[in-house]
Short mmCIF file of C-alpha atoms in Angstrom, two decimals:
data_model
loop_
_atom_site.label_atom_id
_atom_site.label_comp_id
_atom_site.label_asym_id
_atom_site.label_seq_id
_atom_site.Cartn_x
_atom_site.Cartn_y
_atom_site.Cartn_z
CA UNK A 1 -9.59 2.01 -22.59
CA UNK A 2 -12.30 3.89 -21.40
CA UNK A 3 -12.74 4.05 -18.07
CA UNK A 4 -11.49 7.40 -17.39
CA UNK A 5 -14.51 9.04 -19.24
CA UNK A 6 -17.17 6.07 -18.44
CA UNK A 7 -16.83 6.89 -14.53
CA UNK A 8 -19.81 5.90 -12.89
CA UNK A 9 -20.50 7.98 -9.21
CA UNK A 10 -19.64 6.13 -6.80
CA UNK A 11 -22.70 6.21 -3.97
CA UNK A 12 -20.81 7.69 -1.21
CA UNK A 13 -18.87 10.65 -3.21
CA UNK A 14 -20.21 13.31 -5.71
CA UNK A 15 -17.87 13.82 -8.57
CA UNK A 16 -16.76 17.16 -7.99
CA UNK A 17 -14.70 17.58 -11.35
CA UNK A 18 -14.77 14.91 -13.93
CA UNK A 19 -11.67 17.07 -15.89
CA UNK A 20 -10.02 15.94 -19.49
CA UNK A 21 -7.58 13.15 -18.93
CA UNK A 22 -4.54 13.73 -16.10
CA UNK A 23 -1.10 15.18 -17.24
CA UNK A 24 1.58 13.50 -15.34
CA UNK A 25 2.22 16.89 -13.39
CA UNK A 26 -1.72 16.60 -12.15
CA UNK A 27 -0.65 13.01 -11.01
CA UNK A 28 2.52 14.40 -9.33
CA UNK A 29 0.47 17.09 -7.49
CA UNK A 30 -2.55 14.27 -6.77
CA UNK A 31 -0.35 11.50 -4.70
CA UNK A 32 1.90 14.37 -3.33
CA UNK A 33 -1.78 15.14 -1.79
CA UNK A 34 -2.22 11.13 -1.02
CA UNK A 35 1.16 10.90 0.64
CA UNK A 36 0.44 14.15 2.98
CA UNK A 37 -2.59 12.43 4.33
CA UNK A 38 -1.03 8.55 4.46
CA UNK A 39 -0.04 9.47 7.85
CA UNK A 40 0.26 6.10 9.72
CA UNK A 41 -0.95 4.77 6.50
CA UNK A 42 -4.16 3.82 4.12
CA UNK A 43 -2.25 5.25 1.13
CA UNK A 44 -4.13 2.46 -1.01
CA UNK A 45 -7.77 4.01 0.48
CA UNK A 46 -6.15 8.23 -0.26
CA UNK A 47 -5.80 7.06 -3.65
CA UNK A 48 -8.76 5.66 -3.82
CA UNK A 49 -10.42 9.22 -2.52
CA UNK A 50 -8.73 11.13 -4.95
CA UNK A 51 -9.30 9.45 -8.16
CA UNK A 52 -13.17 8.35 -7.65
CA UNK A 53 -13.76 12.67 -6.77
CA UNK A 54 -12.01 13.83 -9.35
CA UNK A 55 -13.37 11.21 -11.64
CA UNK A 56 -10.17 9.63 -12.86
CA UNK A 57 -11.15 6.21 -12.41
CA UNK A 58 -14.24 3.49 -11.40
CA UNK A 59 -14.60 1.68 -8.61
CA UNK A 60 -13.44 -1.57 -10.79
CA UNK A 61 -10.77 -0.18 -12.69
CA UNK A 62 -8.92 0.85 -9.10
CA UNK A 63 -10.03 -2.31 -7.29
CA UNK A 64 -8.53 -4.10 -10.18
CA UNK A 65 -5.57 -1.86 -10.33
CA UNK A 66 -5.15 -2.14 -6.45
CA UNK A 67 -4.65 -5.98 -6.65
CA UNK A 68 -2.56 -5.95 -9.24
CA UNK A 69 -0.50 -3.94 -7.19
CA UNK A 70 -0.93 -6.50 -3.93
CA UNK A 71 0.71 -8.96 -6.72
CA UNK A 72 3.79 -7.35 -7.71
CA UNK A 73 6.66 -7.16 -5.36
CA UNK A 74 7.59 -4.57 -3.16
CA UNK A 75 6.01 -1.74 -1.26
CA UNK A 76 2.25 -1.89 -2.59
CA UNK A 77 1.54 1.92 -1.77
CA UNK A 78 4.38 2.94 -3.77
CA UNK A 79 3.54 0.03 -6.44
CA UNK A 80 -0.15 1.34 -6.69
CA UNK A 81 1.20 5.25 -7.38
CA UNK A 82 3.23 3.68 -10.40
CA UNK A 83 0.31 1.90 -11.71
CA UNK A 84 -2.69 4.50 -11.62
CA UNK A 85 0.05 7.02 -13.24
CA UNK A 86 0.60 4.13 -16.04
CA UNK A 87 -2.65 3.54 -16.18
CA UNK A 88 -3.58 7.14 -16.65
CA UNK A 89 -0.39 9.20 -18.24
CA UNK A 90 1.85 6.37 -19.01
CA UNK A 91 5.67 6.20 -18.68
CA UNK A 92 5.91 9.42 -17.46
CA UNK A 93 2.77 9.51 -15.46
CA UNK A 94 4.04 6.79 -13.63
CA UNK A 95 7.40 8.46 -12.85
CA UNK A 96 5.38 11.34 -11.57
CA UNK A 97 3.32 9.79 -8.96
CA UNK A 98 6.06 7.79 -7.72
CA UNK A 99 8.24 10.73 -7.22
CA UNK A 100 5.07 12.27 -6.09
CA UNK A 101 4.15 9.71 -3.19
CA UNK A 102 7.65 9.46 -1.99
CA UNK A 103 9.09 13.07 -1.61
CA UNK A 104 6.65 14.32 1.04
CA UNK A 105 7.70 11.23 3.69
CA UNK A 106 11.44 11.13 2.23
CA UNK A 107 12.41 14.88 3.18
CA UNK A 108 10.26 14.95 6.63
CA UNK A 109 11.86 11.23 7.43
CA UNK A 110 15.39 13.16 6.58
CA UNK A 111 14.81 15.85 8.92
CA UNK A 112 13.55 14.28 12.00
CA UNK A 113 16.06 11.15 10.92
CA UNK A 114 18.77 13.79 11.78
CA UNK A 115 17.10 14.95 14.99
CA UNK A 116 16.21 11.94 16.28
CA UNK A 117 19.55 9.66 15.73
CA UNK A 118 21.04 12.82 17.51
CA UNK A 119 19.44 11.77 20.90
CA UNK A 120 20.27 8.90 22.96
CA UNK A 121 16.90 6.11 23.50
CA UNK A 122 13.89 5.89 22.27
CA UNK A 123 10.87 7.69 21.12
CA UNK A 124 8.99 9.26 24.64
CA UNK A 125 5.84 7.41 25.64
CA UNK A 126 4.16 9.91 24.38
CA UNK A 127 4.71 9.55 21.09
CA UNK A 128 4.11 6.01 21.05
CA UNK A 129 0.88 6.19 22.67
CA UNK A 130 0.19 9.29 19.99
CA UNK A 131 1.46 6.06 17.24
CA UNK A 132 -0.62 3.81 18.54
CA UNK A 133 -3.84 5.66 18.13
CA UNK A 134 -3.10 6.81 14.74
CA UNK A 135 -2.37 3.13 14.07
CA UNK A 136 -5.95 1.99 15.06
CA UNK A 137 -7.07 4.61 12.79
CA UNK A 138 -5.07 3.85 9.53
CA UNK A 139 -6.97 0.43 10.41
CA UNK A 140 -10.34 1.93 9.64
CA UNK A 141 -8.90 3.70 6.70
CA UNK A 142 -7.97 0.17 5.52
CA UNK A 143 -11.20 -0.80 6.22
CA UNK A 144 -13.17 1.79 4.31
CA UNK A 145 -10.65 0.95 1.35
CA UNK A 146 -11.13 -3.15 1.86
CA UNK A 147 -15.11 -2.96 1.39
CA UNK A 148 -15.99 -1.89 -1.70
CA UNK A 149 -12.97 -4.33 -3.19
CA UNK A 150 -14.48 -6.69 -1.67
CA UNK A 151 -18.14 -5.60 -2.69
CA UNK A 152 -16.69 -5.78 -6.50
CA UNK A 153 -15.13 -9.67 -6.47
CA UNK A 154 -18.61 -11.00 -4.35
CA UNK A 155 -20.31 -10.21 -7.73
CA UNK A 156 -18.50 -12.61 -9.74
CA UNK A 157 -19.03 -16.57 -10.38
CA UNK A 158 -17.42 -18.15 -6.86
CA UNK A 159 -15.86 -15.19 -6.07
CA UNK A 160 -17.16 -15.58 -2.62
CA UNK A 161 -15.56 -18.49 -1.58
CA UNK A 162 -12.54 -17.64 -2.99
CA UNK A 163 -12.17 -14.28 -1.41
CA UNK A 164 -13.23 -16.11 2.30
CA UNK A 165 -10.71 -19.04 1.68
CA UNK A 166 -8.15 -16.71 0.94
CA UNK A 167 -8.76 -14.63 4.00
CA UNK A 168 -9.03 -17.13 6.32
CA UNK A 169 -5.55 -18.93 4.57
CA UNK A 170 -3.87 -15.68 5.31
CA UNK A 171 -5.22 -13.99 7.80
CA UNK A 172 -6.53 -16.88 10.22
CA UNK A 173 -3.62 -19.48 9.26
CA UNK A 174 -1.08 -17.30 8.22
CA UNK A 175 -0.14 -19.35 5.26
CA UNK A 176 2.44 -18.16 2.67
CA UNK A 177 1.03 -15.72 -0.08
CA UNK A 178 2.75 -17.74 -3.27
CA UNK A 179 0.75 -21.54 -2.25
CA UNK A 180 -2.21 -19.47 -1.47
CA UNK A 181 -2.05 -17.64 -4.83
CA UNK A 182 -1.31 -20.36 -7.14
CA UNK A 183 -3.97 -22.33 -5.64
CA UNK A 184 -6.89 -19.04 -5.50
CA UNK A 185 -5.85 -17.79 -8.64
CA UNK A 186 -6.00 -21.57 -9.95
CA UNK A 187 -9.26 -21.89 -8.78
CA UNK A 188 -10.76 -18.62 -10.10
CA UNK A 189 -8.71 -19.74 -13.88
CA UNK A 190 -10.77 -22.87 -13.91
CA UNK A 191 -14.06 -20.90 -12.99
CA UNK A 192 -13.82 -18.34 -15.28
CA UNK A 193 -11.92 -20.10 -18.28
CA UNK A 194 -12.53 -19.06 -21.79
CA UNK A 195 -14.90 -21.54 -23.56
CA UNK A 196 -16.18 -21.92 -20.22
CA UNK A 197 -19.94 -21.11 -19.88
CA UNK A 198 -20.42 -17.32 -19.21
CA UNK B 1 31.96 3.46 6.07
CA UNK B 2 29.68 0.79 4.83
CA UNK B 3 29.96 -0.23 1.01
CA UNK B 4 27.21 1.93 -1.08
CA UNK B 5 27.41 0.09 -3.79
CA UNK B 6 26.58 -3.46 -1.39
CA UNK B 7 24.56 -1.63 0.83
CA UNK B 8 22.39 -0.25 -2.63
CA UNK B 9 21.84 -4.12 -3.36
CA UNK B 10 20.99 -5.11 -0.26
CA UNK B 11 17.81 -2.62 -0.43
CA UNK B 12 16.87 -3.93 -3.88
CA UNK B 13 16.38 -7.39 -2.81
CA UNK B 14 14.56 -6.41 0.06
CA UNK B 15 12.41 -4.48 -1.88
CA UNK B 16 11.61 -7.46 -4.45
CA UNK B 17 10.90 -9.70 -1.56
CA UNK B 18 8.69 -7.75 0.47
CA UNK B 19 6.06 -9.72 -1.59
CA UNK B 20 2.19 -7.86 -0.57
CA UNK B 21 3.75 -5.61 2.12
CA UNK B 22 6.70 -5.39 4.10
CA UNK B 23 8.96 -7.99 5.56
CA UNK B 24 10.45 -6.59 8.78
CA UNK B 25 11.62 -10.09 9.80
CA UNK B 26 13.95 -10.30 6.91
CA UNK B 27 14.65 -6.47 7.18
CA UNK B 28 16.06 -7.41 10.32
CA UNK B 29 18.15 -10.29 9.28
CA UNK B 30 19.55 -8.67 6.93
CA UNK B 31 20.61 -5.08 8.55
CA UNK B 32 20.72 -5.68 12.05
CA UNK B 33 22.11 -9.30 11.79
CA UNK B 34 23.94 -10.15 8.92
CA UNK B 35 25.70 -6.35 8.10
CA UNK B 36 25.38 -4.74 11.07
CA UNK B 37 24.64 -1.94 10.14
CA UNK B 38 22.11 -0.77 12.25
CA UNK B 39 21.15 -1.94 15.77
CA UNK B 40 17.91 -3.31 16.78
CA UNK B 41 16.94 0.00 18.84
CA UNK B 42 17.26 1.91 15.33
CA UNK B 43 15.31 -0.48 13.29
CA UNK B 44 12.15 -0.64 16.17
CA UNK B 45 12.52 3.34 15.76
CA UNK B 46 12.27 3.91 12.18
CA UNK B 47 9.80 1.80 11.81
CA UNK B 48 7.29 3.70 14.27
CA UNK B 49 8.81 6.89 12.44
CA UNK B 50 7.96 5.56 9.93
CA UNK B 51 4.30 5.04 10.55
CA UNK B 52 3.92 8.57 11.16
CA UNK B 53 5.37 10.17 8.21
CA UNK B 54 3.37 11.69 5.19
CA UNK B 55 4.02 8.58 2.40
CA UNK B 56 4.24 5.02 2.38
CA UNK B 57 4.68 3.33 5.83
CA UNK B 58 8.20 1.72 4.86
CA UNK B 59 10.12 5.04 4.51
CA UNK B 60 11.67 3.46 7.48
CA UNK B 61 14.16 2.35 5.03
CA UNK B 62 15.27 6.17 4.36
CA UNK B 63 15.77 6.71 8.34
CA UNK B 64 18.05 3.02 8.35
CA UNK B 65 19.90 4.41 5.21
CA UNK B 66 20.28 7.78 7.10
CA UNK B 67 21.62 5.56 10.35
CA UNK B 68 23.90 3.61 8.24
CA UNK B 69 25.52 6.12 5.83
CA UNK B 70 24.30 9.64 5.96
CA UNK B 71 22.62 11.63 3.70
CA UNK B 72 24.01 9.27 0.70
CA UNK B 73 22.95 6.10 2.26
CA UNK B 74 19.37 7.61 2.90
CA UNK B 75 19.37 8.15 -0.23
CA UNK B 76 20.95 5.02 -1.53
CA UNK B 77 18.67 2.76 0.59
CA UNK B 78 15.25 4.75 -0.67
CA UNK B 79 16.32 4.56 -3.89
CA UNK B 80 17.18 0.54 -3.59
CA UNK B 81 14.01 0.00 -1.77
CA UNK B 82 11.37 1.88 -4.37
CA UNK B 83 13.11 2.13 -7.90
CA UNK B 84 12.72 -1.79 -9.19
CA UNK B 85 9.30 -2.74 -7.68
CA UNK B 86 7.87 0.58 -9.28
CA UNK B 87 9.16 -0.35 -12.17
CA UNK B 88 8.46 -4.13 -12.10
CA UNK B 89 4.68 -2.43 -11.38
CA UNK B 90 4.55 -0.04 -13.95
CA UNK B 91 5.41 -2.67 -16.62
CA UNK B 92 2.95 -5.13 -15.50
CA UNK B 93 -0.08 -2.68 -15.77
CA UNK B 94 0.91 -1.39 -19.00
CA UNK B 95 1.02 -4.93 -20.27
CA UNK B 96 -1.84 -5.80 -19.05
CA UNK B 97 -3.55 -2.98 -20.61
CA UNK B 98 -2.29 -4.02 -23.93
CA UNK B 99 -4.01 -7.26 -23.88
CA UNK B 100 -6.98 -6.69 -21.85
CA UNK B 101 -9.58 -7.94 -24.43
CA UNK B 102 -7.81 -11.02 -24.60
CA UNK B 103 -9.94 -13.92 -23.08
CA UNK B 104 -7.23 -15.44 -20.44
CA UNK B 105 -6.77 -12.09 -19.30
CA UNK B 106 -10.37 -11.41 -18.71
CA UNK B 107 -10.24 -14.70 -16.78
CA UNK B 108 -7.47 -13.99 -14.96
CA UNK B 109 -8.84 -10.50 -14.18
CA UNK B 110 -11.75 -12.37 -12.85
CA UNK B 111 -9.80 -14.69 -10.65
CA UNK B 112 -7.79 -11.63 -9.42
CA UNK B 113 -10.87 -9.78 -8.45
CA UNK B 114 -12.03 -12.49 -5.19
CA UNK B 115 -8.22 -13.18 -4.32
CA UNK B 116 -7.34 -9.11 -3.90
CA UNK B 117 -10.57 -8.64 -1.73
CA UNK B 118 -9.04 -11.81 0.45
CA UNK B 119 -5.69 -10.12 0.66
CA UNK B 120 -6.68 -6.84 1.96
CA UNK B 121 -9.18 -8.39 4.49
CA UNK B 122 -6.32 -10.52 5.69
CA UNK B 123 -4.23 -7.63 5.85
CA UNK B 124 -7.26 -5.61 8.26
CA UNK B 125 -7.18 -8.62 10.57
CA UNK B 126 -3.49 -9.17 10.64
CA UNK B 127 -3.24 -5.04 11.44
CA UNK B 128 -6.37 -5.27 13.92
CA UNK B 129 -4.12 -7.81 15.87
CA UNK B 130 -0.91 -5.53 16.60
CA UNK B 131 -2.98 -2.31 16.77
CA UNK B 132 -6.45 -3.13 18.68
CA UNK B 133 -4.96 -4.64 21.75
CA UNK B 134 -7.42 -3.06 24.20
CA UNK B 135 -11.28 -1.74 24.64
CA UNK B 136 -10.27 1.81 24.13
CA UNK B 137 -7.98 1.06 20.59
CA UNK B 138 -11.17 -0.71 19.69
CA UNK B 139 -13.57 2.00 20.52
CA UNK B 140 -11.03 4.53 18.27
CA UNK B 141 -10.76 2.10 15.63
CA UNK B 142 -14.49 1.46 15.02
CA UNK B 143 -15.55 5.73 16.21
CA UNK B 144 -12.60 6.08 12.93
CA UNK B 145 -14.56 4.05 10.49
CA UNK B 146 -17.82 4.97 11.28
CA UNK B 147 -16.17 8.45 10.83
CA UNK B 148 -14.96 7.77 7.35
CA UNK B 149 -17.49 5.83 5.93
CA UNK B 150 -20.29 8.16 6.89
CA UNK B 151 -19.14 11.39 6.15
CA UNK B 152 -16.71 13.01 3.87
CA UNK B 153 -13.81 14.04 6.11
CA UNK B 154 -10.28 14.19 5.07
CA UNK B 155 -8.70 10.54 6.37
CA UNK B 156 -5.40 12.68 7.44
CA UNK B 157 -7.61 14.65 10.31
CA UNK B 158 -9.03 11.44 11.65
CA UNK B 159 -5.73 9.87 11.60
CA UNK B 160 -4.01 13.12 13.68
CA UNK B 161 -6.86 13.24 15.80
CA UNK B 162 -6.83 9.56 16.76
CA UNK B 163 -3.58 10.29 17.47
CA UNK B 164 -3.66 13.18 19.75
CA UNK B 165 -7.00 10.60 21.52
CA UNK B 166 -4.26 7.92 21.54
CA UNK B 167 -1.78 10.59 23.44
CA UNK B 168 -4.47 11.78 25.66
CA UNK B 169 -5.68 8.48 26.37
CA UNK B 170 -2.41 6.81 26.68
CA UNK B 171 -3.11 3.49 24.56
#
């Protein structure tokens, strides 16, 4: 593998650093960075940030990475930290950004967990009005991190349709993710089989 | 005193079946309903805690632990919730690594590639319904992304400062 030293530029960031190849501390100390700015989420698009700049990884080996991680079970954020640090470091590389991306949000939820269950109702206005505009934020983070996915399956053979079929199946219809995998994955198998033209 | 052993297995499945995100509804069923554990007023908290906190959005789960059980149950529950998926995930990359220059796997990766940029548009839209709700969210959400796509900034100050415009504004 090869990607970590054949990093292209992306257009919209400079490489500021492309350094030797990360140590599984550097990987602790990069998502404990990602999970400090994940407030009210986009953790998939702070990763993204942080490994194009420091020249870590392309633009297709984290959209590939970041889909992989939409496939496995569980929290995807969390999922993506333990594959970029496998990716990068291996077995303990991925220990390190897990434990990384967690601690940050696990002792603040801790402290105001004790303050908060100590005091009877809800959350003040407030602060859900202050949640709510974060929220519409953390959508354009998602955004910015959706595009140049996006931008990488359009390039390949019926890759369009597939990636509008699948939105509109789960975003429009609201269809289960397993049919809607089997069949889009299917699909893109039959396209792209080996022995297949090129 | 709930169980930590029950309530440690209980997390674990709801980690594995959170399948692409979370799964509040079965969160739900399964604390509030089922166990009891926590009430319906704790879970709608956590959950906008949880929204707010540096990390990944669900760390909900370590203020429903915290409700539950205390300290141990915070733990417990985080522990449940994160341990097997990140495993489950590390595995899968590093075995896909292995046999990358295989042909199925370069025509799987190539199936993959269109599917994952459906998911996370689906995601956007299904996000853009709870969270845009009025002109002003709107005008936030797209002044954000024009934001972040033009210029450099750190995502973290856009996110606190359309917070303190949400505050201000009262969206």
């Amino acid at each position: 593998m090869t990607q970590a030293e054949a990093a292209l530029p992306p257009e919209d960031e400079p490489i500021t650093s492309a350094q030797a190849a990360p140590t599984p501390l550097s990987l602790a100390r990069l998502f404990v960075g990602v999970a400090l700015s994940g407030i009210g989420g986009g953790l998939p698009a702070h990763t993204r940030r942080a490994l194009l700049s420091r020249g870590w990884m392309t633009e297709e080996a984290f959209a590939e990475t970041f889909t992989l991680a939409q496939l496995t079970p569980g929290p995807n954020a969390v999922n993506l930290a333990a594959m970029v640090g496998a990716r990068l470091a291996g077995r303990m590389g991925a220990l390190a950004s897990v434990l990384g991306v967690l601690t940050p949000g696990l002792l603040a939820m801790l402290v105001v967990s004790v303050v908060t269950l100590g005091q009877p109702g809800g959350l003040p206005p407030l602060l859900q009005s202050a949640l709510k505009g974060a929220a519409c934020a953390a959508l354009a983070v998602l955004l910015t991190a959706a595009l140049p996915v996006v931008r990488v399956g359009w390039g390949l053979r019926g890759g369009p349709a597939v990636t509008v079929l699948v939105f509109l199946a789960l975003g429009v219809l609201r269809l289960d993710l397993l049919p809607v995998l089997l069949v889009g994955l299917g699909a893109g198998l039959l396209i792209h089989r080996p022995g297949g033209k090129p | 005193m709930t169980d930590l052993w029950e309530f440690f297995l209980a997390f674990v499945r709801l980690g594995l079946i959170s399948f692409g995100g979370t799964n509040v509804a079965e969160i739900e069923r399964v604390l509030v309903l089922h166990h009891g554990w926590i009430d319906a007023r704790t879970l709608a908290n956590g959950f906008a805690l949880g929204q707010l906190m540096p990390g990944p959005n669900m760390l909900a789960v370590t203020h429903y632990g915290y409700a539950a059980a205390g300290l141990p149950g915070a733990l417990t529950a985080t522990l449940g919730f994160y341990g097997p998926t990140a495993l489950v995930s590390a595995a899968a990359v590093l075995i896909w690594q292995r046999h990358s220059a295989h042909p199925w796997v370069i025509a799987f990766r190539n199936a993959l590639l269109p599917f994952g940029g459906g998911v996370i548009l689906a995601g956007a839209l299904v996000l853009a319904r709870t969270s845009v709700t009025s002109l002003p969210a709107a005008l936030l959400a797209g002044a954000a992304f024009l934001l972040l796509w033009r210029t450099r900034v750190n995502s973290a100050v856009v996110v606190l400062g359309a917070a303190v415009l949400g505050a201000l504004l009262g969206l």
